[in-house]
PDB file of C-alpha atoms in Angstrom:
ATOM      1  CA  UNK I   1       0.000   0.000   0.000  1.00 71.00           C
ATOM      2  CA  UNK I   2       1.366   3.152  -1.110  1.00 76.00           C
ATOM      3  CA  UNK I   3       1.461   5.967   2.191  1.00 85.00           C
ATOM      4  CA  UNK I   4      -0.085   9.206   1.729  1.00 84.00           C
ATOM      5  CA  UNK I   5       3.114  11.453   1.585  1.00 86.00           C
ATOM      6  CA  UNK I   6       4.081   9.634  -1.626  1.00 87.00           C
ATOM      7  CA  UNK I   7       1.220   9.206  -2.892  1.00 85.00           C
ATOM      8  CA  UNK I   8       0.711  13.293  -2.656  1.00 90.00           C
ATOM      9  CA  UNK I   9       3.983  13.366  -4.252  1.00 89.00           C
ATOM     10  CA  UNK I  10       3.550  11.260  -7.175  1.00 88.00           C
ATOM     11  CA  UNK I  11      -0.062  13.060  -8.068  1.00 89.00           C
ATOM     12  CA  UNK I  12       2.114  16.549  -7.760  1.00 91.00           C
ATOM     13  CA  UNK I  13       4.358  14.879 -10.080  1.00 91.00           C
ATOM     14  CA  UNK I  14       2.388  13.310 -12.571  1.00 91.00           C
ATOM     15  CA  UNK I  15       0.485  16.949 -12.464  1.00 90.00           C
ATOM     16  CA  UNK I  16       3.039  18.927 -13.379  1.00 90.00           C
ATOM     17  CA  UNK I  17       4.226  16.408 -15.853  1.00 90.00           C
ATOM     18  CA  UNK I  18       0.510  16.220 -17.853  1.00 90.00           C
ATOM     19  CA  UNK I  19       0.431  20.822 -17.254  1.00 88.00           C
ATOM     20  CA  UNK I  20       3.948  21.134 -18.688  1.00 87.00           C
ATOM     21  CA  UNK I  21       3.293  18.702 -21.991  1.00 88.00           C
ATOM     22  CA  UNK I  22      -0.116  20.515 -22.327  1.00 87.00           C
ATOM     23  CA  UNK I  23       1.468  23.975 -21.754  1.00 85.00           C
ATOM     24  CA  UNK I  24       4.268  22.684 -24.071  1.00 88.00           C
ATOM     25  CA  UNK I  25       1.940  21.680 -26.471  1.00 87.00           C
ATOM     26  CA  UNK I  26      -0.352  24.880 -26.733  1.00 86.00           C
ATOM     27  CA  UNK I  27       2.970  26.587 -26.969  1.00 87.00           C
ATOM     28  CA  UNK I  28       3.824  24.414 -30.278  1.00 89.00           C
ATOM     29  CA  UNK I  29       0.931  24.711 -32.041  1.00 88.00           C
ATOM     30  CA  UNK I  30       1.892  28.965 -31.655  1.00 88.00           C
ATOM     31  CA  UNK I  31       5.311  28.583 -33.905  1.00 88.00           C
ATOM     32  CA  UNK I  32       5.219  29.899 -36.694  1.00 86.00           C
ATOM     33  CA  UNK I  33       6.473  26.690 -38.238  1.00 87.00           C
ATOM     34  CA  UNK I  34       2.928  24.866 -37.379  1.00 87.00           C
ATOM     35  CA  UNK I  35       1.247  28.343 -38.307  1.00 84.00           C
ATOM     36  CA  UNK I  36       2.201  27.834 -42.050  1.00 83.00           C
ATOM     37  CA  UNK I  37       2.147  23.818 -42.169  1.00 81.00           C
ATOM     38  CA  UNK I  38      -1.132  23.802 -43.926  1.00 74.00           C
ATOM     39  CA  UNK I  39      -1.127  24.523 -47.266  1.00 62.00           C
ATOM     40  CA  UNK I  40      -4.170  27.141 -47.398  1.00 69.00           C
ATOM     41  CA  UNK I  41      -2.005  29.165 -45.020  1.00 78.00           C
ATOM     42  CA  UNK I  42       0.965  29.315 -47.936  1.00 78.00           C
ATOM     43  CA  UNK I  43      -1.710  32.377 -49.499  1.00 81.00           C
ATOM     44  CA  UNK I  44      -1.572  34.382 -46.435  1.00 86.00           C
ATOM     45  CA  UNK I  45       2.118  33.503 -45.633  1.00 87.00           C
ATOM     46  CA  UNK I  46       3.225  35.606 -49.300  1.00 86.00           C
ATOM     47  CA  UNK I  47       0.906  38.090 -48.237  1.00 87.00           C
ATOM     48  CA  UNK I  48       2.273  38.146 -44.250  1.00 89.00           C
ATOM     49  CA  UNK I  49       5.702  38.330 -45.086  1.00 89.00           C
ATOM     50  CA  UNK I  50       5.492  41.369 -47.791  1.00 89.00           C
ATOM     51  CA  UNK I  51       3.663  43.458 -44.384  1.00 90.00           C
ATOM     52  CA  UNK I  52       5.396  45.652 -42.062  1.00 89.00           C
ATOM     53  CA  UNK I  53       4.572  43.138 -39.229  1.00 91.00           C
ATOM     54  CA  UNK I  54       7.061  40.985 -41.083  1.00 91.00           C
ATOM     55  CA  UNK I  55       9.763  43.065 -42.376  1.00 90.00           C
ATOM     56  CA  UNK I  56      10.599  46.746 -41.184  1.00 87.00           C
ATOM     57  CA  UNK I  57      13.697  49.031 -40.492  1.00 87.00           C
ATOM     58  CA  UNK I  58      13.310  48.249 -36.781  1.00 85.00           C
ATOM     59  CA  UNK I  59      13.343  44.156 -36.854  1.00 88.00           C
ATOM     60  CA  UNK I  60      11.080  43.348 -34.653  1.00 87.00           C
ATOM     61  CA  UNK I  61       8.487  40.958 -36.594  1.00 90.00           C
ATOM     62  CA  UNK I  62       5.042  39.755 -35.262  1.00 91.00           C
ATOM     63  CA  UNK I  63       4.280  35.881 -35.933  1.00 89.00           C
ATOM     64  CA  UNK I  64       0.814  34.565 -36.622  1.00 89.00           C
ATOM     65  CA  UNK I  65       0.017  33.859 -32.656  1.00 91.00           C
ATOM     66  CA  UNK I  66       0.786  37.327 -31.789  1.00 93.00           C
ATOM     67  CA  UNK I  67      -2.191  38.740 -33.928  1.00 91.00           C
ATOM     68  CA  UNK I  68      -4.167  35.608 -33.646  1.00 92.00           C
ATOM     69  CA  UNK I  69      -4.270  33.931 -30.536  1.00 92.00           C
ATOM     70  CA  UNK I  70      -4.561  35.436 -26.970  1.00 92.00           C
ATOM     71  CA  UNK I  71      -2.131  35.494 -24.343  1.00 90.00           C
ATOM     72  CA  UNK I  72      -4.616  34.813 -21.403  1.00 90.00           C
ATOM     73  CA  UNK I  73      -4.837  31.046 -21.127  1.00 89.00           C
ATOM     74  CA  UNK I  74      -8.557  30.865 -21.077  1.00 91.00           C
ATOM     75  CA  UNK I  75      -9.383  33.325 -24.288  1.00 91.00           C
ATOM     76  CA  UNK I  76      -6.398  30.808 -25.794  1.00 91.00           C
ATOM     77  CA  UNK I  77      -8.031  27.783 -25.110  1.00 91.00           C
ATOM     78  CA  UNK I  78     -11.370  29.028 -26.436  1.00 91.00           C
ATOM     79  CA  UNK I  79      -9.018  30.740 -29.262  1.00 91.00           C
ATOM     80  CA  UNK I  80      -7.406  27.144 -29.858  1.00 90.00           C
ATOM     81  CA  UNK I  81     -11.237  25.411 -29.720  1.00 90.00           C
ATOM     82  CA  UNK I  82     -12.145  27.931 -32.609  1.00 89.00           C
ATOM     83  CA  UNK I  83      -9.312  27.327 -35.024  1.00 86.00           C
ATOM     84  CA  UNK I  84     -10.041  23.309 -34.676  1.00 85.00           C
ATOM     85  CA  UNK I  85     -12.712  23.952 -36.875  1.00 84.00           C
ATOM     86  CA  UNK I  86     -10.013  25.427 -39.578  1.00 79.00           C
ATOM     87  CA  UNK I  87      -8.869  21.214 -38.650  1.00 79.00           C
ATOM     88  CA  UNK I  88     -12.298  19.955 -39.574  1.00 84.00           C
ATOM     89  CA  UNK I  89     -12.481  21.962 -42.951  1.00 81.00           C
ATOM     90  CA  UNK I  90      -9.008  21.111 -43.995  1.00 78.00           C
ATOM     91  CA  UNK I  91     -10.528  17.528 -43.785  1.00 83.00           C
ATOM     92  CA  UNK I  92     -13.590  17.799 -45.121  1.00 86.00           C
ATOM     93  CA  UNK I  93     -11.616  19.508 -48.140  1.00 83.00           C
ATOM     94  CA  UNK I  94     -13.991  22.588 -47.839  1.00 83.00           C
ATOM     95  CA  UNK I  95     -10.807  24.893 -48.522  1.00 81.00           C
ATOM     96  CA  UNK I  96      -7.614  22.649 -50.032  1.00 79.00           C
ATOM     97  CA  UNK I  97      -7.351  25.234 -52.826  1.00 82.00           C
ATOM     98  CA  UNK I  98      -6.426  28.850 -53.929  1.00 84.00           C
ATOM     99  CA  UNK I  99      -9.780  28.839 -54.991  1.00 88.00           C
ATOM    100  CA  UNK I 100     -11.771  27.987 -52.148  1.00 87.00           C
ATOM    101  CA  UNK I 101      -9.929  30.039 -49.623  1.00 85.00           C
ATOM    102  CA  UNK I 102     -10.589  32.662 -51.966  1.00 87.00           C
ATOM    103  CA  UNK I 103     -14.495  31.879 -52.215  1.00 88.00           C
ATOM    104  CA  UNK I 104     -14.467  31.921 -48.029  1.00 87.00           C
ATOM    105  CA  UNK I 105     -11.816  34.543 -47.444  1.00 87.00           C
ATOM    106  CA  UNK I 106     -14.443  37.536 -46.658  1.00 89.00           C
ATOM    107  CA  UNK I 107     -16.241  35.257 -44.695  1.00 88.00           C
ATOM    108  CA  UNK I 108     -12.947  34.306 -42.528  1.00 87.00           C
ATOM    109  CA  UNK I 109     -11.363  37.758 -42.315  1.00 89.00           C
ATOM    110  CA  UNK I 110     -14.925  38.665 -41.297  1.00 91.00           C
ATOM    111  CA  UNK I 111     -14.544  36.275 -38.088  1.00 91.00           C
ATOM    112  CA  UNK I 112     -11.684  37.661 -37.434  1.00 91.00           C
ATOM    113  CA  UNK I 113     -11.818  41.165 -37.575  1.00 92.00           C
ATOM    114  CA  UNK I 114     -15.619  40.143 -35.172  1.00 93.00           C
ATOM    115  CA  UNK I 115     -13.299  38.670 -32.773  1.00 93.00           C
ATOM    116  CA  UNK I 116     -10.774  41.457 -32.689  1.00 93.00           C
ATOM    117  CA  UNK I 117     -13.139  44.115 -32.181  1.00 93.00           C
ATOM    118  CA  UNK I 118     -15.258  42.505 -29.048  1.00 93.00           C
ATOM    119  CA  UNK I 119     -11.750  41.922 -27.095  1.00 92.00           C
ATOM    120  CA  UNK I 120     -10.564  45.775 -27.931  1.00 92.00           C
ATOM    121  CA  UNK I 121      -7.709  44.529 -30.384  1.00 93.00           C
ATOM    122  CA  UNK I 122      -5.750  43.075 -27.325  1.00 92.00           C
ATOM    123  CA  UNK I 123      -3.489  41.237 -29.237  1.00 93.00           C
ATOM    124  CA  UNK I 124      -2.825  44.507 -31.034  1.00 92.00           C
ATOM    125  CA  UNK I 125      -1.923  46.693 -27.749  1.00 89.00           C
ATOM    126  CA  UNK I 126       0.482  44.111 -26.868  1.00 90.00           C
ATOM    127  CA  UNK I 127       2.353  45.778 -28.835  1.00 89.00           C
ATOM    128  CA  UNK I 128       0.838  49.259 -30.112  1.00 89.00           C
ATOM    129  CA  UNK I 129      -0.301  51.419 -26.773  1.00 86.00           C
ATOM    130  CA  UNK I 130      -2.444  54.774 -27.162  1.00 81.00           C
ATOM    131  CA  UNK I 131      -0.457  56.358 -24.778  1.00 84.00           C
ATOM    132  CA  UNK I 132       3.179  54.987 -26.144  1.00 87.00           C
ATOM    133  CA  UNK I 133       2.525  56.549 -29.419  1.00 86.00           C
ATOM    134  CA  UNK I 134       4.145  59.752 -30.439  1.00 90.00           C
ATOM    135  CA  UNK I 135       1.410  61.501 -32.126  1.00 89.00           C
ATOM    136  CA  UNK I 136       3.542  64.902 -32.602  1.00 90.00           C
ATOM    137  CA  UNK I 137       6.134  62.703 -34.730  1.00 92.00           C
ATOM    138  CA  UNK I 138       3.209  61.101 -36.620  1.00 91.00           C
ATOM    139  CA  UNK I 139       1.981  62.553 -39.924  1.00 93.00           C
ATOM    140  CA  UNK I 140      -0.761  65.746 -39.738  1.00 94.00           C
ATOM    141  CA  UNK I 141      -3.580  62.564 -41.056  1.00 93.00           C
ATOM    142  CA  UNK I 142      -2.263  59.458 -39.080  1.00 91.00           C
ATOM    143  CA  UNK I 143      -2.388  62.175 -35.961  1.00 92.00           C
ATOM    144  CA  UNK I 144      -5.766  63.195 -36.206  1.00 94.00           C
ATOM    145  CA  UNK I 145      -7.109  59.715 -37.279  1.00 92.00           C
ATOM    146  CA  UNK I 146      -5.415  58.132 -33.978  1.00 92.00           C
ATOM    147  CA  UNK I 147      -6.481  61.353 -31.906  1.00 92.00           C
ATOM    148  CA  UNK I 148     -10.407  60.643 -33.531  1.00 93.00           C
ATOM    149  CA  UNK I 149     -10.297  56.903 -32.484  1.00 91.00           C
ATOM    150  CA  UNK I 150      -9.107  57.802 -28.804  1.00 90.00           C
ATOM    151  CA  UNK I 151     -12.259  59.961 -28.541  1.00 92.00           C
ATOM    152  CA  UNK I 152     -14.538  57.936 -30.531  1.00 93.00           C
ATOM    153  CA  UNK I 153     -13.421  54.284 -28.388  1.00 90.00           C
ATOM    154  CA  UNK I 154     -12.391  52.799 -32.048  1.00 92.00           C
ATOM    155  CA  UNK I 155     -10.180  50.063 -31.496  1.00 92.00           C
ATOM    156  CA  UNK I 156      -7.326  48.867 -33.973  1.00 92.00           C
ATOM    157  CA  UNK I 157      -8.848  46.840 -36.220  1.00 92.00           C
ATOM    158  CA  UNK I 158     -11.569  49.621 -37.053  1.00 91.00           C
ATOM    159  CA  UNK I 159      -9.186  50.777 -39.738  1.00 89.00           C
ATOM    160  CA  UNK I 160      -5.755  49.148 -39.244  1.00 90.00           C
ATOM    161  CA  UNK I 161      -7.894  45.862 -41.305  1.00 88.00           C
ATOM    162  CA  UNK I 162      -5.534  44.370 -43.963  1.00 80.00           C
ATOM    163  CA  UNK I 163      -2.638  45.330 -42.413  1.00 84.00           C
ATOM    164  CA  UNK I 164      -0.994  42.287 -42.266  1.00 86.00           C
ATOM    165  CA  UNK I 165      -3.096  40.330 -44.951  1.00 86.00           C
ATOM    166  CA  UNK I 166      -4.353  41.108 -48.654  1.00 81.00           C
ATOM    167  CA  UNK I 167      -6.667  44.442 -48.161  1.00 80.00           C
ATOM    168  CA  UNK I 168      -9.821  42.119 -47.731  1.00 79.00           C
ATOM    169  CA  UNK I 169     -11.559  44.892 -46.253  1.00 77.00           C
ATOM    170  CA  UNK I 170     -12.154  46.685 -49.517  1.00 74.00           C
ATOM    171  CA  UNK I 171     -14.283  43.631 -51.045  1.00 72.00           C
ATOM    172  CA  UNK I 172     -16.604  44.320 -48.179  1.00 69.00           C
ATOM    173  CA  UNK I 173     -17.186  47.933 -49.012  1.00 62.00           C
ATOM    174  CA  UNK I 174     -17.680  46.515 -52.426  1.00 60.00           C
ATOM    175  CA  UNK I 175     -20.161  43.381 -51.630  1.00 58.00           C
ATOM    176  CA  UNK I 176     -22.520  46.445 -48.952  1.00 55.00           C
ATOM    177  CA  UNK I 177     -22.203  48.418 -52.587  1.00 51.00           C
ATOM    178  CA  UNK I 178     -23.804  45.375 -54.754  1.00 53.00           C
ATOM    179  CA  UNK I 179     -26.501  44.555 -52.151  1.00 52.00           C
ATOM    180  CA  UNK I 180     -27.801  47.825 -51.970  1.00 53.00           C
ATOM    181  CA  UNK I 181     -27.778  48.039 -55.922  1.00 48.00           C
ATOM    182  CA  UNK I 182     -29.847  44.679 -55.575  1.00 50.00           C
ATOM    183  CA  UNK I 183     -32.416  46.085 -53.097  1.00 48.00           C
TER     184      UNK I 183
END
């Protein structure tokens, strides 16, 4: 019979063990490496690495996680729950083309931008801060568009969409343009 001390001991252990592969593997599906594995993420990849979140004079570069997956471990988990279903479609062969992630790509961006606006562009501030920026050094339009958005409670991704991606956001405008002509 195995005494209580050790038995408290090997649960701690076997704990820690099972929280450190699960951390470890939340943390590997982050990399940019299993980011760009599938090959409907080889569009966005082109696309990623011709941004200023990729290249720029001061090197520091953003990878997929930091713009799409939270750093709280709960809103990651949920985060990590969502993107399964990008899993379930790569199965079902719903978007194993150009073509098809073309077809859904306003639809997906869509989610996205959805998600970044109810948490306040978090993953965004991790980085960019209101009060870190320099508006006096910024250009007389980028001033008074960042001093409007203060004011107004606009978040990032109110007009910062496309930033790191193909300007998506403009085949929206378009597609509110064609259903009005329709109605």
């Amino acid at each position: 019979m195995i005494k209580p001390a050790r038995l408290t001991l090997l649960s701690l252990g076997a704990g820690v063990l099972l929280w450190n592969g699960f951390n470890l593997s939340l943390e590997a599906t982050n990399t940019q490496q299993f980011c760009t594995s599938c090959h409907q993420m080889n569009i966005v990849t082109a696309e990623y690495q011709q941004s200023l979140h990729y290249q720029n004079r001061s090197g520091v570069r953003a990878s997929c996680a930091d713009c799409h997956v939270p750093k709280p471990l709960l809103p990651k988990l949920i985060r990590k729950l969502e993107a399964s279903n990008d899993l379930y479609h790569t199965i079902l062969g719903t978007i194993n083309s150009e073509q098809q992630f073309e077809a859904r790509r306003l639809l997906l961006a869509e989610r996205v931008w959805k998600r970044m606006k109810a948490n306040d562009s978090t993953n965004c501030r991790d980085c960019h801060q209101h009060n870190a920026m320099q508006l006096e050094q910024q250009k007389t339009r980028a001033r008074a568009q960042h001093l409007a958005a203060i004011e107004n409670n606009e978040t990032c991704i109110d007009c910062h969409k496309g930033i790191a991606h193909k300007p998506i956001h403009k085949l929206q405008k378009q597609q509110a343009v064609d259903d009005e002509f329709i109605l």
